[in-house]
Amino acid sequence: MTCLVTGASFSLDGYYHGVLIEPFFMSYDGGDNNNGITIFDITEPSDVRYCFVDFLGMESEREVDLNMPLTARTYLAAYPPLDDADADEAGFLPLVESFEGRKLITLDALAETWSDGAWDTESINESNRDLADVPKPKSLRDQSMDRLLDQLLDPSKEQEQYVQGLIAEADHLHGFILSLRQRLYSQALDLEPSSTNIQLLHKALEGETILDLNTFKMWSAEHLVKLVKGNNNIKTLILSNMPDLTESELKTILSLEDSSATISIDTVVVLEAPNISLDFMTKHLGNYDVYHTELFRRALYNPYQTIPRDQESVLPALQFDAPETPSQLVWVGIPGQLSNDPRFRLPNGTQFDWDRMKFSAQVPFGYNGGKEPTISYMNILLDIPLSAAKTIQSLRRLLQYMPSFDSYFNDDIFRGAAGCFATTSVLNDDGCHSIGPLSQTLAEHNQRYRPSNIENGKDHYLKPGHWAIVLIHEAFDAGDQAHLDRQASGADDTTRTFKPLKRLRYMLAQANPLAGPSTPRFVTVDVPGYIACVVKDPGQAEQMKAWWVRESLGLPDGTAYYDDSDAQAIVERVYSKEGFGQCNEAQS
């Protein structure tokens, strides 16, 4: 579900568009639809199929066959013609060509899935059906490889020197590593955790960055930890569908209590392992990017669509105890009308007069029924665990995409933020993003429905030592800087000493654990300062700082760290009892 939501929301060129999650059991032809639907068949994750379907008639220039699986080329050709001069420039042709190797869902598969649909089953072409695999005779090379693997896995010849000699010879054979890995995995349930077999697995996993221990769930934790330690390339460890795995065994596998152990793993996936609690993972795996069944289940729980509004039976917001895990996202939105108004500026003209600003809980978009402009601010609990690495990559993605969010709708602002946090994982250099849990508190924070725990001011108190990501969004509702400049030039004010800016600035704020009469309640820092506070390993800290310096160079214009002298005052106002004109009782 998270893959579908984020895939439909984010484009590679830095654009975001909000999407709605429809009821799970809605018919394929239900809902408001003007441009057809996209269907994915993920029955075989390694062989995903797709098609487009028009069941009603689309708002396109050309008609297509109704209730038939359409290719990407056929679907896109119904809109501006592909032979148009601008098609190549707009990226249409490369987009269509990228689908050429993809398999299409067949009409009979659609008819079988939705048997009550108006499918033209008489048009089913037998040639589109999947052909049965016809076994082919093995080549001499494959037969030789089989005999070699038989010798390597022969228990009667399990001598380390003998096995090492065979591996040294076989290592020069084309396809040996892949064949060895396939054989070991196919025999995993019967494979003894001997030193020789573990040695073979280390060889088979050379260069692999993902290790799925579910394949070897019959082994003890003591044997699994030897498998994990033997490969320094492994970054992601999967322990899903292991019903007997205990929290103590997970500690052993990850060498959590062995200070001398060096393990390269930074992501741990535990799905459908009932003995491993989310609380345990967030408490003991604070430096890992964690995936847990409960996080995914919460993202699919949509109270707005499944329970009456007057019921309070919503899931409680999660709060994580690991101090390095940011527990809140704070968004302070200043509308363009207020940015242009000198009454809300200090005499220097560059800073806002926060004491004069007001917040309207009823009008969250910056306009109070044509009366005095108001700012918007919301601090939302983050109900997903964010390691330090995931925090800075999520922030980088959020700053990249937020300028394209539809700022007139809180739905899109917070759904977009949820998507940014869900599509980032640990730092990497290949530009890829893995899919993680979707924050329920962000995804569900919209006009139509807000879970009751979000409205509770006491829940918004920032615990001592904990962090919040703070975004200051100036002129968030202005189309662009040129639009804001036109507003400023039309203002009847000859004493104006400032230029209003459309920009997005950020900071990380910590509730100061050492706060006292002579020390501030909060500490505000840039990303390198946050890394210095929470990452204890000097080498890792320098690597993360270098990554941030490099990646922050590509942020959109007007996006930067909030380094003005009033940063502390903003955070103080957010967490004061009054907030920005809103009574928000805080815990003492």
Coordinates of C-alpha atoms in Angstrom, one line a residue:
M1 CA 0.0 0.0 0.0
T2 CA 2.8 2.4 0.9
C3 CA 4.6 1.7 -2.3
L4 CA 1.4 2.5 -4.3
V5 CA 0.6 5.7 -2.4
T6 CA 4.2 7.1 -2.6
G7 CA 4.7 5.8 -6.2
A8 CA 1.6 7.7 -7.3
S9 CA 2.5 10.8 -5.4
F10 CA 6.2 11.5 -6.2
S11 CA 7.9 12.0 -9.5
L12 CA 11.6 11.8 -10.2
D13 CA 11.8 15.5 -11.2
G14 CA 10.8 16.8 -7.8
Y15 CA 7.1 17.1 -8.1
Y16 CA 4.5 15.8 -5.6
H17 CA 0.7 15.3 -6.0
G18 CA -1.5 14.1 -3.2
V19 CA -3.5 10.9 -3.5
L20 CA -6.4 9.4 -1.6
I21 CA -6.6 5.9 -0.1
E22 CA -10.0 4.5 -1.2
P23 CA -11.8 1.9 0.8
F24 CA -10.1 -1.5 0.5
F25 CA -13.1 -3.4 -0.8
M26 CA -14.3 -0.7 -3.3
S27 CA -15.1 -2.1 -6.8
Y28 CA -12.5 -1.5 -9.5
D29 CA -15.1 0.7 -11.3
G30 CA -16.2 2.6 -8.2
G31 CA -15.4 6.1 -7.1
D32 CA -15.0 9.3 -9.1
N33 CA -13.0 8.5 -12.2
N34 CA -12.4 10.4 -15.4
N35 CA -9.2 9.0 -16.7
G36 CA -9.3 5.2 -16.2
I37 CA -7.4 3.1 -13.7
T38 CA -4.0 1.5 -13.4
I39 CA -3.8 -2.1 -12.3
F40 CA -0.8 -4.0 -11.0
D41 CA -0.5 -7.8 -10.5
I42 CA 2.0 -8.4 -7.8
T43 CA 1.2 -12.1 -7.3
E44 CA 4.8 -12.7 -8.3
P45 CA 6.9 -9.8 -7.0
S46 CA 9.8 -10.7 -9.4
D47 CA 7.4 -10.7 -12.3
V48 CA 5.1 -7.7 -11.8
R49 CA 2.5 -7.1 -14.6
Y50 CA 0.4 -4.0 -15.3
C51 CA -2.3 -2.6 -17.5
F52 CA -4.6 0.5 -17.8
V53 CA -8.3 0.1 -18.0
D54 CA -11.0 2.5 -19.2
F55 CA -14.4 1.3 -18.1
L56 CA -16.4 4.5 -18.4
G57 CA -14.9 6.7 -21.2
M58 CA -12.0 9.0 -20.5
E59 CA -11.5 12.8 -20.8
S60 CA -9.0 12.2 -23.6
E61 CA -8.6 13.3 -27.3
R62 CA -9.0 9.7 -28.6
E63 CA -11.2 6.9 -27.6
V64 CA -9.9 3.5 -26.4
D65 CA -11.5 0.1 -26.0
L66 CA -13.6 -0.1 -22.9
N67 CA -13.0 -2.9 -20.3
M68 CA -9.9 -4.1 -22.0
P69 CA -6.2 -4.2 -20.7
L70 CA -4.4 -1.3 -22.4
T71 CA -0.6 -0.9 -22.8
A72 CA 1.2 2.2 -21.7
R73 CA 1.6 3.3 -25.4
T74 CA -2.1 2.8 -26.1
Y75 CA -3.2 4.6 -22.9
L76 CA -0.9 7.6 -23.4
A77 CA -1.7 7.9 -27.1
A78 CA -5.3 8.7 -26.1
Y79 CA -4.0 12.0 -24.8
P80 CA -1.8 14.5 -26.6
P81 CA -0.5 12.5 -29.6
L82 CA 2.9 10.7 -29.2
D83 CA 3.9 12.0 -32.7
D84 CA 3.5 15.6 -31.5
A85 CA 6.7 17.7 -31.8
D86 CA 6.8 18.3 -28.1
A87 CA 6.3 14.6 -27.1
D88 CA 10.0 13.8 -26.9
E89 CA 10.8 17.0 -25.1
A90 CA 8.0 16.3 -22.5
G91 CA 9.5 12.9 -21.8
F92 CA 6.6 11.0 -23.3
L93 CA 8.6 8.8 -25.6
P94 CA 11.2 7.6 -23.1
L95 CA 8.4 7.0 -20.7
V96 CA 6.5 4.8 -23.1
E97 CA 9.7 3.0 -24.1
S98 CA 10.4 2.2 -20.5
F99 CA 7.3 0.0 -20.5
E100 CA 8.2 -2.0 -23.6
G101 CA 9.7 -4.9 -21.6
R102 CA 6.9 -5.0 -19.1
K103 CA 4.3 -7.8 -19.2
L104 CA 0.6 -6.9 -19.6
I105 CA -2.1 -8.3 -17.4
T106 CA -4.3 -10.5 -19.6
L107 CA -8.0 -10.0 -20.1
D108 CA -8.9 -13.4 -18.6
A109 CA -6.9 -12.5 -15.5
L110 CA -9.0 -9.4 -15.1
A111 CA -12.2 -11.3 -15.7
E112 CA -11.2 -13.9 -13.1
T113 CA -10.4 -11.3 -10.5
W114 CA -13.5 -9.2 -11.0
S115 CA -16.0 -11.8 -12.2
D116 CA -18.9 -9.3 -12.1
G117 CA -17.2 -6.8 -14.4
A118 CA -18.3 -6.0 -18.0
W119 CA -15.3 -7.8 -19.6
D120 CA -15.5 -8.9 -23.2
T121 CA -14.6 -12.4 -22.4
E122 CA -15.3 -13.6 -25.9
S123 CA -12.3 -11.5 -27.1
I124 CA -9.9 -13.3 -24.8
N125 CA -7.0 -14.3 -27.0
E126 CA -5.5 -17.7 -26.2
S127 CA -2.1 -16.5 -27.3
N128 CA -2.1 -14.0 -24.4
R129 CA -2.4 -16.7 -21.9
D130 CA 0.8 -17.7 -20.0
L131 CA 2.4 -20.6 -21.8
A132 CA 3.3 -23.6 -19.6
D133 CA 7.0 -23.8 -19.0
V134 CA 8.4 -26.4 -21.3
P135 CA 11.5 -28.1 -19.6
K136 CA 14.6 -27.8 -21.6
P137 CA 17.5 -30.3 -21.5
K138 CA 20.5 -29.1 -19.4
S139 CA 23.6 -28.0 -21.1
L140 CA 26.9 -29.8 -20.4
R141 CA 28.0 -26.7 -18.4
D142 CA 24.9 -26.9 -16.2
Q143 CA 25.4 -30.7 -15.7
S144 CA 29.0 -30.1 -14.7
M145 CA 28.0 -27.3 -12.3
D146 CA 25.4 -29.7 -10.7
R147 CA 28.1 -32.3 -10.1
L148 CA 30.4 -29.7 -8.6
L149 CA 27.7 -28.5 -6.2
D150 CA 26.9 -32.1 -5.2
Q151 CA 30.5 -32.6 -4.2
L152 CA 30.6 -29.4 -2.2
L153 CA 27.5 -30.3 -0.3
D154 CA 28.3 -34.0 0.2
P155 CA 28.3 -34.5 4.0
S156 CA 30.7 -37.4 3.7
K157 CA 33.4 -35.1 2.2
E158 CA 33.0 -32.2 4.7
Q159 CA 36.6 -31.3 5.2
E160 CA 37.5 -27.6 5.3
Q161 CA 40.7 -28.0 3.3
Y162 CA 38.9 -30.1 0.6
V163 CA 36.0 -27.6 0.4
Q164 CA 38.4 -24.6 0.2
G165 CA 40.3 -26.3 -2.6
L166 CA 37.1 -26.9 -4.6
I167 CA 35.9 -23.3 -4.1
A168 CA 39.3 -21.9 -5.2
E169 CA 38.9 -23.9 -8.5
A170 CA 35.2 -23.2 -9.0
D171 CA 35.6 -19.5 -8.3
H172 CA 36.9 -19.1 -11.9
L173 CA 33.8 -20.8 -13.4
H174 CA 31.2 -18.5 -15.0
G175 CA 28.0 -18.4 -12.9
F176 CA 29.4 -20.4 -9.9
I177 CA 28.4 -17.9 -7.2
L178 CA 24.8 -17.6 -8.5
S179 CA 24.5 -21.4 -8.9
L180 CA 25.9 -22.0 -5.4
R181 CA 23.5 -19.5 -3.9
Q182 CA 20.5 -21.0 -5.6
R183 CA 21.4 -24.5 -4.5
L184 CA 22.0 -23.5 -0.9
Y185 CA 18.7 -21.7 -0.7
S186 CA 16.8 -24.5 -2.3
Q187 CA 18.1 -26.9 0.3
A188 CA 17.9 -24.5 3.2
L189 CA 15.4 -26.4 5.3
D190 CA 17.7 -29.5 5.3
L191 CA 21.0 -27.7 5.4
E192 CA 23.0 -28.4 8.5
P193 CA 24.6 -25.3 10.2
S194 CA 28.1 -26.8 10.0
S195 CA 31.2 -24.6 9.6
T196 CA 31.6 -25.8 6.0
N197 CA 28.1 -24.9 5.0
I198 CA 28.4 -21.5 6.7
Q199 CA 31.6 -21.0 4.8
L200 CA 29.8 -21.9 1.6
L201 CA 27.0 -19.4 2.4
H202 CA 29.6 -16.7 3.0
K203 CA 31.0 -17.4 -0.4
A204 CA 27.5 -17.4 -2.0
L205 CA 26.6 -14.1 -0.4
E206 CA 29.6 -12.2 -1.6
G207 CA 28.5 -8.8 -2.9
E208 CA 25.0 -9.2 -1.5
T209 CA 23.6 -6.4 0.6
I210 CA 20.4 -8.1 1.7
L211 CA 20.2 -11.2 3.9
D212 CA 16.9 -12.9 4.5
L213 CA 17.2 -15.2 7.5
N214 CA 13.7 -16.6 7.1
T215 CA 15.3 -19.0 4.7
F216 CA 17.3 -20.5 7.5
K217 CA 14.8 -20.2 10.3
M218 CA 15.5 -23.7 11.5
W219 CA 19.0 -22.7 12.6
S220 CA 19.7 -21.4 16.2
A221 CA 20.6 -17.8 16.9
E222 CA 24.1 -18.9 17.7
H223 CA 24.5 -20.3 14.1
L224 CA 22.7 -17.3 12.5
V225 CA 25.0 -14.8 14.2
K226 CA 28.0 -16.6 12.5
L227 CA 26.2 -16.2 9.2
V228 CA 25.6 -12.5 9.8
K229 CA 29.1 -11.7 11.0
G230 CA 30.7 -13.4 8.1
N231 CA 29.7 -10.8 5.5
N232 CA 30.5 -7.1 5.9
N233 CA 28.5 -6.2 2.8
I234 CA 25.2 -7.0 4.3
K235 CA 23.2 -3.8 5.0
T236 CA 19.6 -5.1 5.4
L237 CA 18.7 -8.0 7.6
I238 CA 15.3 -9.6 7.1
L239 CA 13.8 -11.7 9.9
S240 CA 10.2 -11.9 8.7
N241 CA 7.8 -14.8 9.1
M242 CA 9.8 -16.3 11.9
P243 CA 7.2 -17.1 14.6
D244 CA 9.6 -18.7 17.0
L245 CA 12.2 -15.9 17.0
T246 CA 12.5 -14.3 20.4
E247 CA 13.8 -10.9 21.4
S248 CA 16.8 -12.5 23.2
E249 CA 17.7 -14.3 20.0
L250 CA 17.4 -11.1 18.0
K251 CA 19.9 -9.5 20.4
T252 CA 22.2 -12.4 19.8
I253 CA 22.0 -12.3 16.0
L254 CA 22.7 -8.6 16.0
S255 CA 25.5 -8.9 18.6
L256 CA 23.8 -6.1 20.6
E257 CA 25.5 -7.1 23.8
D258 CA 28.9 -7.6 22.2
S259 CA 30.7 -4.3 22.2
S260 CA 33.6 -5.7 20.2
A261 CA 31.5 -6.9 17.3
T262 CA 31.5 -4.9 14.1
I263 CA 28.4 -5.4 12.0
S264 CA 27.6 -3.3 8.9
I265 CA 23.8 -3.8 9.1
D266 CA 21.8 -0.6 9.2
T267 CA 18.2 -1.9 8.4
V268 CA 16.3 -4.6 10.2
V269 CA 13.0 -5.9 8.9
V270 CA 10.8 -7.9 11.3
L271 CA 7.3 -8.7 9.9
E272 CA 4.9 -11.3 11.3
A273 CA 7.3 -12.3 14.1
P274 CA 4.8 -12.1 17.1
N275 CA 7.5 -12.5 19.8
I276 CA 9.3 -9.3 18.7
S277 CA 7.5 -6.2 19.9
L278 CA 7.8 -2.7 18.3
D279 CA 8.7 -1.3 21.7
F280 CA 11.7 -3.7 21.9
M281 CA 12.9 -2.7 18.5
T282 CA 12.6 1.0 19.0
K283 CA 14.3 0.7 22.4
H284 CA 17.2 -1.5 21.4
L285 CA 17.6 -0.7 17.7
G286 CA 17.7 3.1 17.9
N287 CA 20.6 3.3 15.4
Y288 CA 18.8 1.1 12.9
D289 CA 16.2 1.7 10.3
V290 CA 13.5 -0.6 11.6
Y291 CA 10.4 -2.1 9.8
H292 CA 7.8 -3.8 12.0
T293 CA 4.3 -5.2 11.3
E294 CA 2.6 -2.8 13.6
L295 CA 3.9 0.2 11.7
F296 CA 2.5 -1.1 8.4
R297 CA -0.8 -2.1 10.0
R298 CA -1.3 1.4 11.5
A299 CA -0.8 3.0 8.1
L300 CA -3.6 0.9 6.6
Y301 CA -5.9 1.8 9.5
N302 CA -8.1 4.6 8.2
P303 CA -10.6 5.7 10.9
Y304 CA -12.1 8.4 8.6
Q305 CA -13.4 5.7 6.3
T306 CA -14.1 2.9 8.7
I307 CA -15.7 4.4 11.9
P308 CA -18.2 7.2 12.5
R309 CA -16.6 10.6 13.2
D310 CA -18.2 10.8 16.7
Q311 CA -16.4 7.7 17.9
E312 CA -13.1 8.1 19.7
S313 CA -11.8 4.6 19.1
V314 CA -8.6 5.7 17.3
L315 CA -5.2 4.1 17.7
P316 CA -3.1 5.9 20.3
A317 CA -0.2 7.8 19.0
L318 CA 3.2 6.1 19.3
Q319 CA 6.0 7.8 21.1
F320 CA 9.5 6.4 21.1
D321 CA 11.9 6.6 24.0
A322 CA 15.1 6.8 21.9
P323 CA 16.2 10.4 22.3
E324 CA 17.9 10.5 18.9
T325 CA 14.5 9.7 17.3
P326 CA 12.7 13.0 16.4
S327 CA 9.2 12.7 18.0
Q328 CA 7.5 15.7 16.4
L329 CA 7.2 17.6 13.1
V330 CA 6.5 21.3 13.6
W331 CA 5.2 23.3 10.6
V332 CA 4.8 27.1 10.9
G333 CA 3.2 28.6 7.8
I334 CA 3.2 32.3 7.2
P335 CA 0.8 33.4 4.5
G336 CA 1.9 35.8 1.8
Q337 CA -0.5 38.5 3.0
L338 CA 1.1 38.5 6.4
S339 CA 4.6 38.3 4.9
N340 CA 3.8 41.5 3.0
D341 CA 2.4 43.4 6.0
P342 CA 4.9 45.7 7.8
R343 CA 2.8 45.6 11.0
F344 CA 4.1 42.1 11.6
R345 CA 7.8 43.0 11.2
L346 CA 10.3 44.2 13.8
P347 CA 11.9 47.6 13.1
N348 CA 14.9 46.0 11.3
G349 CA 12.3 44.7 8.7
T350 CA 14.1 41.3 8.3
Q351 CA 12.5 39.4 11.2
F352 CA 8.9 38.8 12.1
D353 CA 7.3 40.2 15.3
W354 CA 6.1 36.9 16.6
D355 CA 4.4 38.5 19.6
R356 CA 1.9 40.2 17.2
M357 CA 1.1 37.1 15.2
K358 CA -2.0 35.1 15.9
F359 CA -3.0 31.5 15.1
S360 CA -6.4 30.5 14.0
A361 CA -7.4 26.9 14.7
Q362 CA -10.6 27.3 12.6
V363 CA -8.9 28.7 9.5
P364 CA -5.7 26.7 9.0
F365 CA -4.7 28.2 5.7
G366 CA -3.7 31.7 6.8
Y367 CA -6.9 33.7 6.2
N368 CA -9.5 34.5 8.8
G369 CA -12.6 35.2 6.7
G370 CA -11.1 38.3 5.1
K371 CA -10.1 39.7 8.5
E372 CA -6.6 40.1 9.9
P373 CA -4.2 37.4 8.5
T374 CA -3.2 34.6 10.8
I375 CA -0.4 32.2 10.7
S376 CA -0.8 28.4 10.6
Y377 CA 1.2 26.2 12.9
M378 CA 0.9 22.6 13.8
N379 CA 3.1 20.2 15.8
I380 CA 2.4 16.6 15.0
L381 CA 3.6 13.5 16.8
L382 CA 5.8 11.3 14.5
D383 CA 4.6 7.7 15.1
I384 CA 7.4 6.1 13.1
P385 CA 10.9 5.4 14.4
L386 CA 13.5 7.6 12.7
S387 CA 17.2 6.7 13.1
A388 CA 19.6 9.6 12.8
A389 CA 20.5 8.5 9.3
K390 CA 16.9 8.2 8.3
T391 CA 16.1 11.6 9.9
I392 CA 18.5 13.6 7.8
Q393 CA 17.6 11.8 4.6
S394 CA 13.9 12.2 5.3
L395 CA 14.5 15.9 5.9
R396 CA 16.4 16.2 2.7
R397 CA 13.5 14.6 0.7
L398 CA 10.9 16.8 2.6
L399 CA 12.8 20.0 1.7
Q400 CA 13.1 18.9 -1.9
Y401 CA 9.4 18.2 -2.4
M402 CA 7.6 20.5 0.0
P403 CA 7.7 23.5 -2.4
S404 CA 5.5 21.5 -4.8
F405 CA 2.9 20.5 -2.2
D406 CA -0.5 22.2 -2.6
S407 CA -0.3 24.6 0.3
Y408 CA -4.0 25.5 0.2
F409 CA -4.8 22.0 1.5
N410 CA -3.4 20.6 4.8
D411 CA -4.2 17.2 3.4
D412 CA -1.5 17.5 0.8
I413 CA 1.0 19.1 3.1
F414 CA 0.9 16.4 5.6
R415 CA 0.2 13.5 3.3
G416 CA 3.3 14.6 1.3
A417 CA 5.4 14.8 4.5
A418 CA 4.2 11.2 5.4
G419 CA 5.3 10.1 1.9
C420 CA 8.7 11.7 2.3
F421 CA 9.4 9.9 5.6
A422 CA 8.1 6.6 4.1
T423 CA 10.3 6.6 1.0
T424 CA 13.7 7.2 2.6
S425 CA 15.9 4.7 4.3
V426 CA 19.5 4.7 5.4
L427 CA 22.1 6.8 3.5
N428 CA 23.1 5.5 0.2
D429 CA 25.0 6.8 -2.9
D430 CA 23.0 5.1 -5.6
G431 CA 20.0 7.5 -5.4
C432 CA 17.6 4.7 -4.5
H433 CA 14.9 5.0 -1.9
S434 CA 13.4 2.0 -0.1
I435 CA 9.8 2.0 1.2
G436 CA 9.1 2.2 4.9
P437 CA 6.1 2.7 7.1
L438 CA 3.7 5.5 6.5
S439 CA 3.1 7.8 9.5
Q440 CA -0.6 7.6 10.4
T441 CA -0.6 10.9 12.3
L442 CA 0.8 12.7 9.3
A443 CA -1.3 10.9 6.6
E444 CA -4.5 11.3 8.5
H445 CA -4.0 14.9 9.6
N446 CA -6.4 16.7 7.3
Q447 CA -9.5 18.9 7.4
R448 CA -12.0 16.1 7.3
Y449 CA -10.6 14.0 10.1
R450 CA -8.0 14.5 12.8
P451 CA -7.5 11.7 15.3
S452 CA -8.4 12.8 18.8
N453 CA -4.8 12.3 20.1
I454 CA -3.6 14.9 17.7
E455 CA -5.9 17.5 19.2
N456 CA -4.6 16.9 22.7
G457 CA -2.2 19.7 23.7
K458 CA -0.6 17.6 26.4
D459 CA 0.6 15.1 23.8
H460 CA 2.5 17.9 22.1
Y461 CA 4.9 18.5 25.0
L462 CA 8.5 17.8 23.8
K463 CA 10.2 15.5 26.3
P464 CA 13.6 16.7 27.7
G465 CA 16.3 15.4 25.5
H466 CA 14.0 14.7 22.6
W467 CA 14.0 16.3 19.2
A468 CA 11.5 18.0 16.8
I469 CA 11.9 18.9 13.1
V470 CA 10.8 22.5 12.7
L471 CA 9.8 24.0 9.4
I472 CA 9.3 27.8 8.9
H473 CA 7.3 28.2 5.6
E474 CA 7.2 31.9 4.6
A475 CA 4.5 32.9 2.0
F476 CA 3.6 29.2 1.7
D477 CA 0.4 30.1 -0.2
A478 CA 2.0 32.4 -2.8
G479 CA 2.4 30.8 -6.2
D480 CA 6.1 31.8 -6.5
Q481 CA 8.5 34.7 -5.7
A482 CA 7.4 36.7 -8.7
H483 CA 3.7 36.5 -7.5
L484 CA 4.9 37.7 -4.1
D485 CA 6.9 40.6 -5.6
R486 CA 3.8 41.8 -7.6
Q487 CA 1.9 41.9 -4.3
A488 CA 4.6 43.9 -2.6
S489 CA 4.9 46.3 -5.5
G490 CA 1.2 47.0 -5.3
A491 CA 1.2 47.7 -1.6
D492 CA 0.5 51.4 -0.8
D493 CA 3.4 51.8 1.6
T494 CA 6.4 54.1 0.9
T495 CA 8.1 53.2 4.2
R496 CA 8.6 49.5 3.4
T497 CA 12.2 48.5 4.4
F498 CA 12.0 44.8 3.6
K499 CA 11.4 42.4 0.7
P500 CA 9.0 39.6 1.5
L501 CA 10.4 36.2 0.5
K502 CA 8.8 32.9 -0.4
R503 CA 11.1 30.4 1.3
L504 CA 11.2 27.3 3.4
R505 CA 13.7 27.2 6.3
Y506 CA 14.3 24.4 8.8
M507 CA 16.0 23.6 12.1
L508 CA 16.1 20.8 14.6
A509 CA 15.1 21.7 18.1
Q510 CA 15.8 19.7 21.3
A511 CA 14.1 20.2 24.6
N512 CA 17.2 21.0 26.6
P513 CA 17.7 18.3 29.3
L514 CA 19.9 20.8 31.2
A515 CA 17.4 23.7 31.1
G516 CA 17.4 26.0 34.1
P517 CA 17.0 29.6 35.2
S518 CA 20.1 30.7 33.2
T519 CA 19.9 28.2 30.3
P520 CA 17.4 28.0 27.5
R521 CA 14.5 25.6 27.4
F522 CA 15.4 24.5 23.9
V523 CA 18.5 24.0 21.7
T524 CA 18.2 24.7 17.9
V525 CA 20.8 23.4 15.5
D526 CA 21.4 22.6 11.8
V527 CA 21.8 19.1 10.6
P528 CA 25.6 18.8 11.4
G529 CA 24.9 20.0 14.9
Y530 CA 22.2 17.3 15.3
I531 CA 24.5 14.6 14.0
A532 CA 27.2 15.8 16.5
C533 CA 24.7 15.4 19.3
V534 CA 23.2 12.0 18.5
V535 CA 25.8 10.0 16.5
K536 CA 28.5 8.7 18.8
D537 CA 30.7 7.0 16.3
P538 CA 33.1 9.7 14.9
G539 CA 33.6 8.0 11.6
Q540 CA 29.9 7.5 11.0
A541 CA 29.2 11.1 12.1
E542 CA 31.8 12.5 9.6
Q543 CA 30.3 10.3 6.8
M544 CA 26.8 11.6 7.5
K545 CA 27.9 15.2 7.7
A546 CA 29.7 14.8 4.4
W547 CA 26.5 13.3 2.8
W548 CA 24.4 16.2 4.1
V549 CA 26.8 18.9 2.8
R550 CA 26.8 17.3 -0.6
E551 CA 23.1 16.7 -0.8
S552 CA 22.0 20.0 0.6
L553 CA 23.7 21.8 -2.4
G554 CA 20.8 20.5 -4.5
L555 CA 18.0 21.9 -2.4
P556 CA 15.5 24.2 -4.1
D557 CA 16.1 28.0 -4.1
G558 CA 14.9 29.6 -0.9
T559 CA 15.4 26.4 1.2
A560 CA 18.0 26.8 4.0
Y561 CA 18.7 26.4 7.7
Y562 CA 16.9 28.9 9.9
D563 CA 19.9 30.8 11.5
D564 CA 18.1 34.0 12.5
S565 CA 18.5 35.1 16.1
D566 CA 14.8 34.5 16.8
A567 CA 15.0 30.8 16.2
Q568 CA 14.8 30.1 20.0
A569 CA 11.8 32.5 20.3
I570 CA 9.8 30.5 17.6
V571 CA 10.3 27.2 19.4
E572 CA 9.4 28.8 22.7
R573 CA 6.2 30.0 21.2
V574 CA 5.3 26.7 19.7
Y575 CA 5.7 24.9 23.1
S576 CA 4.3 27.7 25.3
K577 CA 0.9 27.4 27.0
E578 CA -0.5 30.0 24.7
G579 CA 1.3 29.0 21.5
F580 CA 0.6 31.5 18.7
G581 CA -2.6 32.7 20.2
Q582 CA -3.9 29.2 20.9
C583 CA -4.4 27.9 24.4
N584 CA -2.3 24.7 24.4
E585 CA -1.8 23.4 27.9
A586 CA 1.6 21.8 28.2
Q587 CA 2.8 19.2 30.7
S588 CA 5.0 20.5 33.5

